[in-house]
Amino acid sequence: THTNLGLAESADGLTWTVRPQPLPMPAAAAFGLEEGDFRRIYDPRLHVIEGRLVLCCAVDTGHGVIGAILRTDDFTRFEVLATTLPDNRNLVLFPEKIGGAYVRLDRPFPVYGRGGRDRFDIWLSRSPDWRYWGDHRLVLGVEHVPYANDKIGPAAPPILTDRGWLTVIHAVDRDENRGKNGWEKAWRKRYSAGLVLLDRDEPWKVLGMAKTPLLAPEASFETSGGFRNDVIFPTGAVLEDSGEFRIWYGAADTVVGHASADVGDLLALCSQPR
């Protein structure tokens, strides 16, 4: 399977113009890979950090899935800043340094270490220079999220509020009774969006969490006619000066949706501890 990353631009976040050509990606060697080991690149998250554009993405290789952090100033040339060990994906960065370090959320998927099945959690790591990452800490386990029984992971980049980092996550529940639910022979998972509040200075600490999904598949374009139905997967969020919290999300792995709410209402949802 081959995928490309593209670029769409909008003045209002609702009407978009898609550039006709895919973005030029670095060669396999830039990721530390041999040419034949590079399979595809996907699942991008775009950030503005220190006035520059930073892109996180997943890269399939012949030896596992890795996460990568790329930087660009014009979308015509990309510099690879860091890659992870397999198996890791869903990298999301905090938009500013915390305690003098760059910080990211990770979603490794250790199948062997979790009994041979999906039980994936959200972790945090820190870096002084983009290249070397460590100080790994567990942020949230799948068992802490009432509407997930399969896995959780970062979604849109965290947004700083006066109460902490408001962070959208994705949460997956699996039901073996679900059959053909999209273009594949079977799709038994449902993806919902969740919401957590992380401490401003120690973002591995969860201050509060919405106990029900922020967004669950309900609309027709989220539940039918897609590649994989019953999927909501946020990848971007913006807090407007007006207090409107805007989210863009993949729906049914086919189209992009937009949702918004008052940031005060969202913070109230996170009033309960984990």
Short mmCIF file of C-alpha atoms in Angstrom, two decimals:
data_model
loop_
_atom_site.label_atom_id
_atom_site.label_comp_id
_atom_site.label_asym_id
_atom_site.label_seq_id
_atom_site.Cartn_x
_atom_site.Cartn_y
_atom_site.Cartn_z
CA THR A 1 0.00 0.00 0.00
CA HIS A 2 1.34 3.42 -0.96
CA THR A 3 0.22 6.72 0.53
CA ASN A 4 1.12 10.36 0.01
CA LEU A 5 0.88 13.42 2.22
CA GLY A 6 -0.95 16.38 0.71
CA LEU A 7 -1.59 19.99 1.66
CA ALA A 8 -4.91 21.79 1.93
CA GLU A 9 -5.22 25.49 2.80
CA SER A 10 -8.09 27.51 4.22
CA ALA A 11 -8.75 31.04 5.46
CA ASP A 12 -11.64 30.03 7.74
CA GLY A 13 -11.09 26.34 8.50
CA LEU A 14 -14.26 25.39 6.60
CA THR A 15 -13.58 25.91 2.89
CA TRP A 16 -10.38 24.27 1.73
CA THR A 17 -8.20 24.35 -1.40
CA VAL A 18 -6.18 21.19 -1.97
CA ARG A 19 -2.88 21.45 -3.78
CA PRO A 20 -2.91 19.07 -6.77
CA GLN A 21 0.50 17.51 -6.11
CA PRO A 22 1.60 15.48 -3.06
CA LEU A 23 4.21 16.89 -0.73
CA PRO A 24 7.81 15.90 -1.49
CA MET A 25 9.01 13.64 1.29
CA PRO A 26 12.63 12.95 2.31
CA ALA A 27 14.39 9.90 0.89
CA ALA A 28 14.57 6.68 2.89
CA ALA A 29 18.14 7.43 4.00
CA ALA A 30 16.96 10.56 5.83
CA PHE A 31 14.92 8.29 8.11
CA GLY A 32 17.89 5.98 8.64
CA LEU A 33 16.41 3.38 6.29
CA GLU A 34 17.56 1.53 3.22
CA GLU A 35 15.49 2.25 0.12
CA GLY A 36 13.78 -1.14 0.11
CA ASP A 37 12.90 -0.84 3.80
CA PHE A 38 10.83 2.32 3.35
CA ARG A 39 7.16 1.44 2.78
CA ARG A 40 4.92 4.48 3.30
CA ILE A 41 4.33 7.62 5.33
CA TYR A 42 0.99 8.67 6.84
CA ASP A 43 -0.99 9.99 9.86
CA PRO A 44 0.47 13.54 9.89
CA ARG A 45 0.09 16.07 12.70
CA LEU A 46 1.10 19.66 11.94
CA HIS A 47 2.46 22.04 14.59
CA VAL A 48 3.91 25.54 14.76
CA ILE A 49 6.78 25.51 17.25
CA GLU A 50 9.20 28.39 17.73
CA GLY A 51 7.79 29.98 14.59
CA ARG A 52 8.52 26.96 12.35
CA LEU A 53 6.38 24.18 10.94
CA VAL A 54 6.95 20.78 12.51
CA LEU A 55 5.28 17.63 11.23
CA CYS A 56 4.87 14.34 13.09
CA CYS A 57 3.98 11.24 11.08
CA ALA A 58 4.08 7.47 11.03
CA VAL A 59 6.42 5.56 8.72
CA ASP A 60 5.94 1.91 7.79
CA THR A 61 9.17 -0.01 7.35
CA GLY A 62 10.02 -3.61 6.64
CA HIS A 63 10.99 -3.93 10.32
CA GLY A 64 8.08 -2.22 12.05
CA VAL A 65 6.27 1.09 12.31
CA ILE A 66 8.27 4.11 13.48
CA GLY A 67 7.31 7.66 14.36
CA ALA A 68 9.12 10.56 12.74
CA ILE A 69 9.42 14.29 13.39
CA LEU A 70 10.06 16.52 10.35
CA ARG A 71 10.55 20.26 10.02
CA THR A 72 9.84 22.54 7.07
CA ASP A 73 9.52 26.24 6.34
CA ASP A 74 7.73 26.07 3.00
CA PHE A 75 6.41 22.51 2.44
CA THR A 76 8.93 22.01 -0.35
CA ARG A 77 11.83 20.63 1.70
CA PHE A 78 11.61 18.56 4.88
CA GLU A 79 14.34 17.94 7.44
CA VAL A 80 14.06 14.78 9.53
CA LEU A 81 14.69 15.76 13.15
CA ALA A 82 14.08 12.44 14.90
CA THR A 83 12.72 8.93 14.53
CA THR A 84 11.58 6.41 17.11
CA LEU A 85 12.21 2.74 17.58
CA PRO A 86 9.45 0.37 16.38
CA ASP A 87 6.66 0.04 17.16
CA ASN A 88 5.42 3.55 17.80
CA ARG A 89 3.06 6.00 16.11
CA ASN A 90 0.57 8.82 16.82
CA LEU A 91 3.32 11.24 17.89
CA VAL A 92 1.98 14.62 19.01
CA LEU A 93 4.10 17.55 20.20
CA PHE A 94 3.41 20.23 22.76
CA PRO A 95 3.60 23.63 21.02
CA GLU A 96 6.26 25.06 23.34
CA LYS A 97 9.08 23.91 25.57
CA ILE A 98 8.14 22.80 29.08
CA GLY A 99 10.84 22.94 31.73
CA GLY A 100 13.43 23.72 29.06
CA ALA A 101 12.65 20.63 26.97
CA TYR A 102 10.60 19.71 23.95
CA VAL A 103 7.80 17.33 24.94
CA ARG A 104 5.75 14.83 22.97
CA LEU A 105 3.02 12.27 23.51
CA ASP A 106 3.57 8.78 22.09
CA ARG A 107 1.45 5.71 21.49
CA PRO A 108 3.74 2.66 21.40
CA PHE A 109 2.02 -0.66 20.74
CA PRO A 110 3.70 -3.49 22.65
CA VAL A 111 1.67 -6.54 21.62
CA TYR A 112 4.00 -9.13 23.17
CA GLY A 113 4.25 -7.25 26.45
CA ARG A 114 0.47 -6.82 26.74
CA GLY A 115 -0.53 -10.45 26.33
CA GLY A 116 -0.54 -10.62 22.53
CA ARG A 117 -3.42 -8.18 21.99
CA ASP A 118 -4.19 -4.50 21.64
CA ARG A 119 -3.76 -2.73 25.00
CA PHE A 120 -2.07 0.48 23.95
CA ASP A 121 -1.56 3.51 26.19
CA ILE A 122 -0.36 7.13 26.03
CA TRP A 123 3.22 7.87 27.05
CA LEU A 124 5.27 11.06 27.28
CA SER A 125 8.90 11.73 26.43
CA ARG A 126 11.19 14.78 26.52
CA SER A 127 14.12 16.05 24.46
CA PRO A 128 16.69 18.84 24.86
CA ASP A 129 17.44 19.09 21.14
CA TRP A 130 14.75 17.34 19.01
CA ARG A 131 17.08 14.41 18.31
CA TYR A 132 17.45 12.55 21.61
CA TRP A 133 14.29 11.60 23.48
CA GLY A 134 13.98 10.08 26.92
CA ASP A 135 12.53 10.49 30.42
CA HIS A 136 9.58 8.33 29.33
CA ARG A 137 6.50 8.39 31.54
CA LEU A 138 3.10 6.75 31.34
CA VAL A 139 0.40 9.43 31.04
CA LEU A 140 -2.81 7.44 30.66
CA GLY A 141 -3.61 3.74 30.43
CA VAL A 142 -6.42 2.29 28.33
CA GLU A 143 -7.94 0.92 31.54
CA HIS A 144 -8.46 4.49 32.77
CA VAL A 145 -10.84 5.40 29.92
CA PRO A 146 -14.38 4.06 30.49
CA TYR A 147 -15.31 4.03 26.78
CA ALA A 148 -12.17 2.20 25.58
CA ASN A 149 -11.49 -1.52 25.81
CA ASP A 150 -8.85 -1.83 23.08
CA LYS A 151 -6.46 1.13 22.92
CA ILE A 152 -6.05 4.87 23.33
CA GLY A 153 -3.63 7.39 21.89
CA PRO A 154 -2.87 11.07 21.26
CA ALA A 155 -5.02 12.84 18.70
CA ALA A 156 -4.72 16.61 18.17
CA PRO A 157 -1.78 18.57 19.63
CA PRO A 158 -2.42 19.88 23.18
CA ILE A 159 -3.79 23.40 23.63
CA LEU A 160 -2.67 25.53 26.57
CA THR A 161 -5.45 27.04 28.73
CA ASP A 162 -5.35 28.85 32.05
CA ARG A 163 -6.01 25.50 33.76
CA GLY A 164 -3.52 23.34 31.90
CA TRP A 165 -3.08 21.51 28.61
CA LEU A 166 -6.46 20.63 27.09
CA THR A 167 -5.70 17.51 25.10
CA VAL A 168 -7.86 15.57 22.66
CA ILE A 169 -7.21 11.82 22.53
CA HIS A 170 -8.62 8.93 20.53
CA ALA A 171 -10.18 5.92 22.21
CA VAL A 172 -11.06 2.57 20.65
CA ASP A 173 -13.61 0.00 21.70
CA ARG A 174 -13.82 -3.39 20.03
CA ASP A 175 -16.91 -5.55 19.60
CA GLU A 176 -16.49 -8.97 18.00
CA ASN A 177 -20.16 -8.88 16.93
CA ARG A 178 -19.42 -6.10 14.44
CA GLY A 179 -19.04 -7.57 10.98
CA LYS A 180 -18.52 -5.92 7.62
CA ASN A 181 -18.49 -2.23 8.48
CA GLY A 182 -16.74 -0.58 5.58
CA TRP A 183 -14.73 -1.66 2.58
CA GLU A 184 -12.92 -4.50 4.33
CA LYS A 185 -14.26 -7.96 5.11
CA ALA A 186 -14.71 -7.00 8.75
CA TRP A 187 -14.17 -3.94 10.93
CA ARG A 188 -14.89 -4.52 14.61
CA LYS A 189 -13.53 -1.31 16.15
CA ARG A 190 -15.11 2.04 16.91
CA TYR A 191 -12.98 5.17 17.30
CA SER A 192 -14.18 8.04 19.49
CA ALA A 193 -12.60 11.29 20.62
CA GLY A 194 -11.86 11.86 24.30
CA LEU A 195 -10.65 14.80 26.33
CA VAL A 196 -8.10 15.09 29.15
CA LEU A 197 -6.54 17.99 31.03
CA LEU A 198 -2.80 17.76 31.69
CA ASP A 199 -0.77 19.75 34.19
CA ARG A 200 0.92 22.79 32.66
CA ASP A 201 4.37 22.22 34.15
CA GLU A 202 4.28 18.43 34.62
CA PRO A 203 2.21 17.29 31.62
CA TRP A 204 2.51 13.61 32.47
CA LYS A 205 0.04 14.33 35.30
CA VAL A 206 -3.64 14.03 34.38
CA LEU A 207 -5.66 16.67 36.24
CA GLY A 208 -9.04 15.63 34.86
CA MET A 209 -10.78 13.67 32.15
CA ALA A 210 -14.16 13.64 30.45
CA LYS A 211 -15.83 10.39 31.48
CA THR A 212 -17.81 10.07 28.24
CA PRO A 213 -16.63 10.60 24.64
CA LEU A 214 -16.23 14.16 23.44
CA LEU A 215 -17.22 12.98 19.96
CA ALA A 216 -18.61 9.55 19.09
CA PRO A 217 -19.63 8.35 15.60
CA GLU A 218 -23.25 9.43 15.04
CA ALA A 219 -23.55 11.41 11.79
CA SER A 220 -24.11 9.49 8.56
CA PHE A 221 -20.67 10.42 7.18
CA GLU A 222 -19.11 8.96 10.36
CA THR A 223 -21.10 5.71 10.45
CA SER A 224 -21.69 4.63 6.83
CA GLY A 225 -20.22 4.65 3.35
CA GLY A 226 -16.63 4.97 4.46
CA PHE A 227 -13.46 2.91 4.25
CA ARG A 228 -13.83 2.06 7.94
CA ASN A 229 -17.10 3.18 9.45
CA ASP A 230 -17.62 4.30 13.06
CA VAL A 231 -14.33 6.18 13.13
CA ILE A 232 -13.66 9.67 14.54
CA PHE A 233 -9.98 10.58 14.67
CA PRO A 234 -9.02 14.21 15.49
CA THR A 235 -5.67 15.43 14.20
CA GLY A 236 -5.92 19.22 14.58
CA ALA A 237 -7.25 21.71 17.13
CA VAL A 238 -7.21 25.49 17.53
CA LEU A 239 -8.33 27.73 20.39
CA GLU A 240 -9.68 30.99 18.99
CA ASP A 241 -9.42 34.29 20.89
CA SER A 242 -13.21 34.16 21.29
CA GLY A 243 -12.91 30.99 23.37
CA GLU A 244 -14.12 28.72 20.57
CA PHE A 245 -12.25 25.39 20.61
CA ARG A 246 -12.19 23.99 17.07
CA ILE A 247 -11.37 20.41 16.11
CA TRP A 248 -10.77 18.83 12.71
CA TYR A 249 -11.11 15.07 12.52
CA GLY A 250 -11.06 12.16 10.12
CA ALA A 251 -14.47 10.50 9.74
CA ALA A 252 -14.91 6.90 8.59
CA ASP A 253 -11.31 7.06 7.34
CA THR A 254 -12.74 8.81 4.28
CA VAL A 255 -13.62 12.49 4.86
CA VAL A 256 -12.67 15.32 7.22
CA GLY A 257 -15.13 16.77 9.74
CA HIS A 258 -15.12 19.93 11.83
CA ALA A 259 -16.59 20.46 15.30
CA SER A 260 -16.40 23.31 17.81
CA ALA A 261 -17.37 24.09 21.40
CA ASP A 262 -16.77 26.71 24.05
CA VAL A 263 -13.49 26.07 25.81
CA GLY A 264 -15.12 26.73 29.19
CA ASP A 265 -17.62 23.95 28.57
CA LEU A 266 -14.81 21.57 27.64
CA LEU A 267 -12.82 22.43 30.75
CA ALA A 268 -15.94 21.74 32.83
CA LEU A 269 -16.08 18.23 31.31
CA CYS A 270 -12.59 17.66 32.72
CA SER A 271 -13.52 18.69 36.24
CA GLN A 272 -13.46 15.06 37.43
CA PRO A 273 -10.09 13.45 38.21
CA ARG A 274 -8.88 10.50 36.18
#
